[in-house]
Amino acid sequence: MRIGVLTGGGDCPGLNAVIRAVVRTSEVRYGSAVVGFLDGWRGLLEDRRVHLAADDRNDRLLTKGGTILGTARTHPDQLRVGLDQIRQTLDDNGIDVLIPIGGEGTLTAATWLSNEGVPVVGVPKTIDNDIDCTDLTFGFDTALEVATGAIDRLHSTAESHQRVMLVEVMGRHAGWIALNSGIASGAHMVLIPEQPFDVEEVCRQVKRRFQRGEKHFICVVAEGAKPADDSAMSLREGGVDEFGHERFTGVAHQLAIEIENRINKEVRVTVLGHVQRGGTPTPFDRVLATRFGVNAADAAHNGDYGMMVSLRGEEIGLVPLAEATKQLKLVPESRYRDAAAFFG
Ligand code: F6P
């Protein structure tokens, strides 16, 4: 058999560990060859690829951040227009099954390709952890460790200066990184996209904490967090990018100004940004990515097309791509309430 593999969307720690596992399993367990397409779907549209072999170089991929195949976001329209070219590239390279590794956009495209009759097995990735039908995606644990480590460090400087610190973390639609890093680092408030916030309530919590004689206040803010419609604050409009994604205008910086104006407290902002996505994966993510890769290669050889590998409890299984891409996995209110027990 010949297996094609690609990485799409934003990168994330653990992508190379999946590639390594797909190559190793396909070659050693099944005697199959693996072709890596470069820069996401573009590699298929432009027939740009590399042969991947289970050698020493492949083995060193386990700990390497980013993706050796490169990645890109591709507009769904470009894929629709390019379907014939995609089929041609797969034919020309003798690819029997394609394994796209990606987040919401890449897996939605994979679902569509599968509906068009292309044999596909999906692998979910994203630091945001917002893919449905899997308990976790690799990359999330690494991002969580980076965010938690950063917030741990902010406590002492915030306390020394008696400041309010706002830490903006990634999380476009889902607040998993904010929620868990907030709980893990003992933050005093967490704002997530799923629970629109009231600026007055944020200020109340800050005031209450300082009135109790405490010396600092740390609030973790997901980049996608928004004030409630009836809140006395609104965010600057950023419009949308070429993929239809909302352009963020910096919620933490805007909230900082509101807090300073309202309660005259010194506020500092730290935006962690892409630091959360870079570097080597944690041991947990290395293991999860490896297990996803092995199981994706098995699924490809077993003919389990149109499926996505998924973690349920301790077990790796398969779920239909169509199910997994129906909706995002958002933070339920009950989980937010757990974090809220420590607010203020
Ligand atoms: O991968 C998801 C994500 O990390 C989001 O949290 C974030 O909004 C986005 O990617 C950033 O993407 P880019 O790398 O295109 O700036």
Coordinates of C-alpha atoms and ligand atoms in Angstrom, one line a residue:
M1 CA 0.0 0.0 0.0
R2 CA 1.0 3.7 -0.3
I3 CA -0.1 6.1 2.3
G4 CA -0.2 9.9 1.9
V5 CA 0.1 12.1 5.0
L6 CA -0.2 15.9 5.4
T7 CA -0.4 18.4 8.2
G8 CA -2.9 21.3 7.8
G9 CA -4.0 24.5 9.7
G10 CA -2.0 25.9 12.6
D11 CA 1.0 23.8 13.7
C12 CA 1.1 22.2 17.2
P13 CA 3.6 20.2 19.2
G14 CA 3.3 16.5 18.4
L15 CA 2.7 16.7 14.7
N16 CA 6.1 15.2 13.9
A17 CA 5.5 12.4 16.5
V18 CA 2.3 11.4 14.5
I19 CA 4.2 11.5 11.2
R20 CA 7.0 9.3 12.8
A21 CA 4.4 6.8 14.0
V22 CA 2.5 6.6 10.7
V23 CA 5.7 6.0 8.8
R24 CA 7.1 3.5 11.2
T25 CA 3.8 1.5 11.5
S26 CA 3.1 1.6 7.8
E27 CA 6.6 0.4 6.8
V28 CA 7.5 -2.0 9.5
R29 CA 4.0 -3.5 10.3
Y30 CA 2.6 -3.5 6.8
G31 CA 5.5 -3.0 4.4
S32 CA 3.8 0.1 3.0
A33 CA 5.5 3.3 1.7
V34 CA 4.5 6.8 3.0
V35 CA 4.5 10.0 1.0
G36 CA 4.4 13.3 2.8
F37 CA 2.6 16.2 1.0
L38 CA 4.0 19.6 1.8
D39 CA 2.3 22.7 3.2
G40 CA -1.1 21.1 4.0
W41 CA -3.6 20.7 1.1
R42 CA -1.4 22.9 -1.1
G43 CA 1.0 19.9 -1.5
L44 CA -1.8 17.9 -3.0
L45 CA -3.0 20.8 -5.2
E46 CA 0.5 21.4 -6.5
D47 CA 1.9 17.8 -6.2
R48 CA 4.7 18.7 -3.9
R49 CA 5.8 15.8 -1.7
V50 CA 8.6 13.9 -0.1
H51 CA 9.2 10.2 0.5
L52 CA 9.3 9.4 4.2
A53 CA 11.2 6.4 5.5
A54 CA 11.4 4.7 8.9
D55 CA 15.1 5.5 9.4
D56 CA 17.1 7.4 12.0
R57 CA 16.0 10.8 10.8
N58 CA 12.4 9.7 11.1
D59 CA 13.1 8.4 14.6
R60 CA 14.4 11.8 15.8
L61 CA 11.0 13.4 15.0
L62 CA 9.5 12.3 18.3
T63 CA 10.7 15.3 20.2
K64 CA 10.8 17.9 17.4
G65 CA 8.2 20.8 17.5
G66 CA 6.4 22.1 14.5
T67 CA 5.9 19.9 11.4
I68 CA 8.6 18.8 9.0
L69 CA 6.0 18.8 6.2
G70 CA 5.1 22.4 6.7
T71 CA 1.5 23.6 7.0
A72 CA -0.9 26.1 5.7
R73 CA -4.5 27.2 5.9
T74 CA -6.3 26.6 2.6
H75 CA -9.7 28.1 1.8
P76 CA -12.4 25.4 1.3
D77 CA -13.3 26.9 -2.1
Q78 CA -9.7 26.3 -3.3
L79 CA -10.2 22.6 -2.4
R80 CA -13.6 22.4 -4.1
V81 CA -12.2 23.9 -7.3
G82 CA -9.1 21.7 -7.0
L83 CA -10.8 18.3 -6.4
D84 CA -9.8 16.9 -9.8
Q85 CA -6.2 18.0 -9.2
I86 CA -6.2 16.4 -5.8
R87 CA -7.5 13.1 -7.3
Q88 CA -4.8 13.4 -10.0
T89 CA -2.0 13.9 -7.5
L90 CA -3.2 10.9 -5.4
D91 CA -3.3 8.8 -8.6
D92 CA 0.0 9.9 -9.9
N93 CA 1.6 9.0 -6.6
G94 CA -0.3 5.8 -6.2
I95 CA -1.7 6.8 -2.9
D96 CA -4.3 4.4 -1.5
V97 CA -5.2 6.3 1.6
L98 CA -4.7 9.8 2.8
I99 CA -4.0 10.7 6.5
P100 CA -4.6 14.4 7.0
I101 CA -3.5 15.6 10.5
G102 CA -5.3 18.8 11.5
G103 CA -7.8 20.8 13.4
E104 CA -11.4 21.9 12.6
G105 CA -10.7 23.3 9.1
T106 CA -8.5 20.4 8.0
L107 CA -10.8 17.7 9.3
T108 CA -13.9 19.4 7.8
A109 CA -12.0 19.3 4.5
A110 CA -11.1 15.7 5.1
T111 CA -14.8 14.9 5.7
W112 CA -15.8 16.5 2.5
L113 CA -13.1 14.7 0.6
S114 CA -14.2 11.4 2.1
N115 CA -17.8 12.2 1.0
E116 CA -16.3 12.7 -2.5
G117 CA -15.0 9.1 -2.3
V118 CA -11.4 9.8 -1.4
P119 CA -10.1 7.2 1.2
V120 CA -9.2 9.2 4.2
V121 CA -8.4 8.6 7.9
G122 CA -8.2 11.8 10.0
V123 CA -6.0 12.6 13.0
P124 CA -7.1 15.4 15.3
K125 CA -4.7 18.0 16.5
T126 CA -4.9 21.4 18.1
I127 CA -3.6 23.2 21.2
D128 CA -7.1 24.6 21.6
N129 CA -8.5 21.0 22.4
D130 CA -11.8 21.9 20.7
I131 CA -12.2 18.9 18.4
D132 CA -15.4 17.0 19.3
C133 CA -15.6 13.2 19.8
T134 CA -12.1 12.9 21.4
D135 CA -11.4 13.6 25.0
L136 CA -8.1 15.3 24.1
T137 CA -6.0 16.5 21.2
F138 CA -2.2 16.4 21.3
G139 CA -0.6 19.8 21.6
F140 CA -3.1 20.9 24.3
D141 CA -1.0 19.5 27.2
T142 CA 2.1 21.3 25.9
A143 CA 0.3 24.6 25.6
L144 CA -1.1 24.1 29.0
E145 CA 2.3 23.5 30.5
V146 CA 3.6 26.7 28.8
A147 CA 0.7 28.8 30.0
T148 CA 0.7 27.4 33.5
G149 CA 4.5 27.9 33.8
A150 CA 4.1 31.5 32.7
I151 CA 1.3 32.3 35.1
D152 CA 3.2 30.7 37.9
R153 CA 5.9 33.2 37.3
L154 CA 3.6 36.2 37.1
H155 CA 2.3 35.6 40.6
S156 CA 5.5 36.8 42.3
T157 CA 6.0 39.9 40.3
A158 CA 2.3 40.8 40.5
E159 CA 2.4 40.4 44.2
S160 CA 5.5 42.5 44.6
H161 CA 3.9 45.4 42.8
Q162 CA 0.4 44.9 44.0
R163 CA -0.8 44.7 40.5
V164 CA -3.6 43.2 38.4
M165 CA -2.2 40.9 35.8
L166 CA -4.1 39.9 32.7
V167 CA -2.7 36.9 30.8
E168 CA -4.1 36.3 27.4
V169 CA -3.8 32.8 26.1
M170 CA -4.9 31.1 22.9
G171 CA -8.5 29.8 22.5
R172 CA -10.4 31.1 19.6
H173 CA -13.8 29.4 20.3
A174 CA -13.0 27.2 23.3
G175 CA -11.5 28.3 26.6
W176 CA -9.8 25.0 27.5
I177 CA -6.3 26.4 27.8
A178 CA -7.5 29.4 29.8
L179 CA -9.7 27.2 32.1
N180 CA -7.1 24.6 32.9
S181 CA -4.1 26.9 33.1
G182 CA -6.2 29.1 35.4
I183 CA -7.1 26.3 37.7
A184 CA -3.5 24.8 37.6
S185 CA -1.8 28.1 38.4
G186 CA -4.3 29.3 41.0
A187 CA -5.5 32.3 39.0
H188 CA -8.1 34.6 40.6
M189 CA -10.4 34.7 37.5
V190 CA -10.7 33.1 34.1
L191 CA -12.5 34.5 31.1
I192 CA -13.5 32.2 28.2
P193 CA -15.4 32.6 24.9
E194 CA -18.2 30.3 26.1
Q195 CA -19.1 32.6 29.1
P196 CA -19.3 36.3 28.0
F197 CA -18.0 38.4 30.9
D198 CA -19.3 41.5 32.6
V199 CA -16.6 44.1 33.1
E200 CA -18.3 45.4 36.3
E201 CA -18.1 41.9 37.8
V202 CA -14.4 41.6 36.9
C203 CA -13.8 44.9 38.7
R204 CA -15.9 43.8 41.6
Q205 CA -13.8 40.7 42.0
V206 CA -10.6 42.7 41.8
K207 CA -11.7 45.2 44.4
R208 CA -13.0 42.6 46.8
R209 CA -9.7 40.8 46.7
F210 CA -7.6 43.9 47.4
Q211 CA -10.1 44.9 50.1
R212 CA -9.4 41.6 51.8
G213 CA -5.8 42.7 52.1
E214 CA -4.6 40.4 49.2
K215 CA -1.8 41.9 47.2
H216 CA -2.4 40.8 43.6
F217 CA -5.0 39.6 41.1
I218 CA -4.3 37.4 38.2
C219 CA -6.9 36.9 35.5
V220 CA -6.4 34.4 32.6
V221 CA -8.2 35.6 29.4
A222 CA -8.8 33.5 26.4
E223 CA -8.2 35.4 23.2
G224 CA -11.8 34.7 22.1
A225 CA -13.4 35.9 25.4
K226 CA -16.0 38.6 24.9
P227 CA -18.0 41.0 27.0
A228 CA -21.6 40.1 27.4
D229 CA -24.1 42.1 25.2
D230 CA -25.4 44.0 28.3
S231 CA -21.9 44.6 29.7
A232 CA -20.7 48.2 29.9
M233 CA -17.8 47.4 27.6
S234 CA -17.4 46.5 23.9
L235 CA -14.5 45.3 21.9
R236 CA -13.0 46.9 18.8
E237 CA -14.1 45.3 15.6
G238 CA -11.4 43.5 13.7
G239 CA -13.4 42.1 10.8
V240 CA -12.6 38.7 9.4
D241 CA -9.5 37.3 7.6
E242 CA -9.5 35.6 4.1
F243 CA -10.6 32.3 5.7
G244 CA -13.6 33.9 7.4
H245 CA -11.9 33.7 10.8
E246 CA -12.6 36.6 13.2
R247 CA -9.6 38.9 13.6
F248 CA -9.0 39.5 17.3
T249 CA -8.3 43.0 18.5
G250 CA -6.7 42.1 21.9
V251 CA -9.3 41.6 24.5
A252 CA -6.8 41.6 27.4
H253 CA -5.4 45.0 26.5
Q254 CA -8.9 46.5 26.1
L255 CA -10.0 45.0 29.4
A256 CA -6.9 46.4 31.1
I257 CA -7.8 50.0 30.1
E258 CA -11.4 49.4 31.4
I259 CA -10.2 48.1 34.8
E260 CA -7.7 51.0 35.2
N261 CA -10.3 53.6 34.4
R262 CA -12.9 52.1 36.6
I263 CA -11.1 51.2 39.8
N264 CA -7.8 53.0 39.5
K265 CA -5.6 49.8 39.8
E266 CA -2.4 49.3 38.0
V267 CA -2.9 46.6 35.4
R268 CA -0.3 44.8 33.3
V269 CA -1.0 42.5 30.3
T270 CA 1.0 39.5 29.1
V271 CA 0.0 38.0 25.8
L272 CA 1.5 34.5 25.5
G273 CA 0.6 34.0 21.8
H274 CA 2.5 31.5 19.6
V275 CA 4.9 30.6 22.4
Q276 CA 2.2 28.2 23.4
R277 CA 2.4 26.4 20.1
G278 CA 6.2 26.2 19.7
G279 CA 8.9 23.8 20.9
T280 CA 9.0 20.2 21.9
P281 CA 5.8 18.3 23.0
T282 CA 5.4 17.2 26.6
P283 CA 5.7 13.4 27.4
F284 CA 1.9 13.2 27.5
D285 CA 1.6 14.7 24.0
R286 CA 4.4 12.6 22.6
V287 CA 2.6 9.5 23.8
L288 CA -0.9 10.6 22.6
A289 CA 0.5 11.7 19.2
T290 CA 2.4 8.4 18.8
R291 CA -0.7 6.4 19.7
F292 CA -2.8 8.4 17.2
G293 CA -0.3 7.8 14.5
V294 CA 0.0 4.1 15.1
N295 CA -3.8 3.7 15.2
A296 CA -4.3 5.9 12.1
A297 CA -1.9 3.7 10.1
D298 CA -3.7 0.6 11.3
A299 CA -7.1 2.1 10.3
A300 CA -5.7 3.0 6.9
H301 CA -4.6 -0.5 6.3
N302 CA -7.8 -2.0 7.7
G303 CA -9.9 0.1 5.3
D304 CA -11.6 2.2 8.0
Y305 CA -12.0 5.2 5.7
G306 CA -14.0 8.3 6.7
M307 CA -12.9 7.8 10.3
M308 CA -10.9 9.8 12.8
V309 CA -8.7 8.4 15.6
S310 CA -9.9 9.5 19.0
L311 CA -9.1 9.2 22.7
R312 CA -11.9 8.0 24.9
G313 CA -10.7 7.5 28.5
E314 CA -7.5 5.5 28.2
E315 CA -8.4 3.9 24.8
I316 CA -7.8 5.0 21.3
G317 CA -10.7 4.3 19.0
L318 CA -12.3 5.5 15.7
V319 CA -15.2 7.8 15.2
P320 CA -16.8 8.9 11.9
L321 CA -15.2 12.1 10.7
A322 CA -18.7 13.4 9.9
E323 CA -19.6 13.1 13.6
A324 CA -16.4 14.7 14.9
T325 CA -16.7 17.7 12.6
K326 CA -20.4 18.5 13.3
Q327 CA -19.6 20.9 16.1
L328 CA -16.7 22.1 18.3
K329 CA -16.1 20.7 21.8
L330 CA -16.7 23.7 24.0
V331 CA -16.2 24.1 27.8
P332 CA -19.4 23.1 29.5
E333 CA -20.8 25.5 32.1
S334 CA -20.2 22.9 34.9
R335 CA -16.5 22.9 34.2
Y336 CA -16.4 26.7 34.3
R337 CA -18.1 26.6 37.7
D338 CA -15.3 24.4 39.0
A339 CA -12.8 27.2 38.2
A340 CA -15.2 29.9 39.4
A341 CA -15.0 28.5 42.9
F342 CA -11.6 30.2 43.1
F343 CA -12.5 33.5 41.6
G344 CA -11.7 36.7 43.6
Ligands
F6P1 O1 -4.5 26.4 16.3 C1 -5.5 27.2 16.9 C2 -4.9 28.5 17.2 O2 -3.8 28.3 18.0 C3 -5.9 29.5 17.8 O3 -5.9 29.4 19.2 C4 -5.4 30.8 17.4 O4 -6.4 31.8 17.3 C5 -4.8 30.5 16.0 O5 -4.5 29.2 16.0 C6 -3.7 31.4 15.6 O6 -3.4 31.1 14.3 P1 -2.2 31.7 13.4 O7 -1.0 30.8 13.6 O8 -2.7 31.6 12.0 O9 -2.0 33.1 13.9

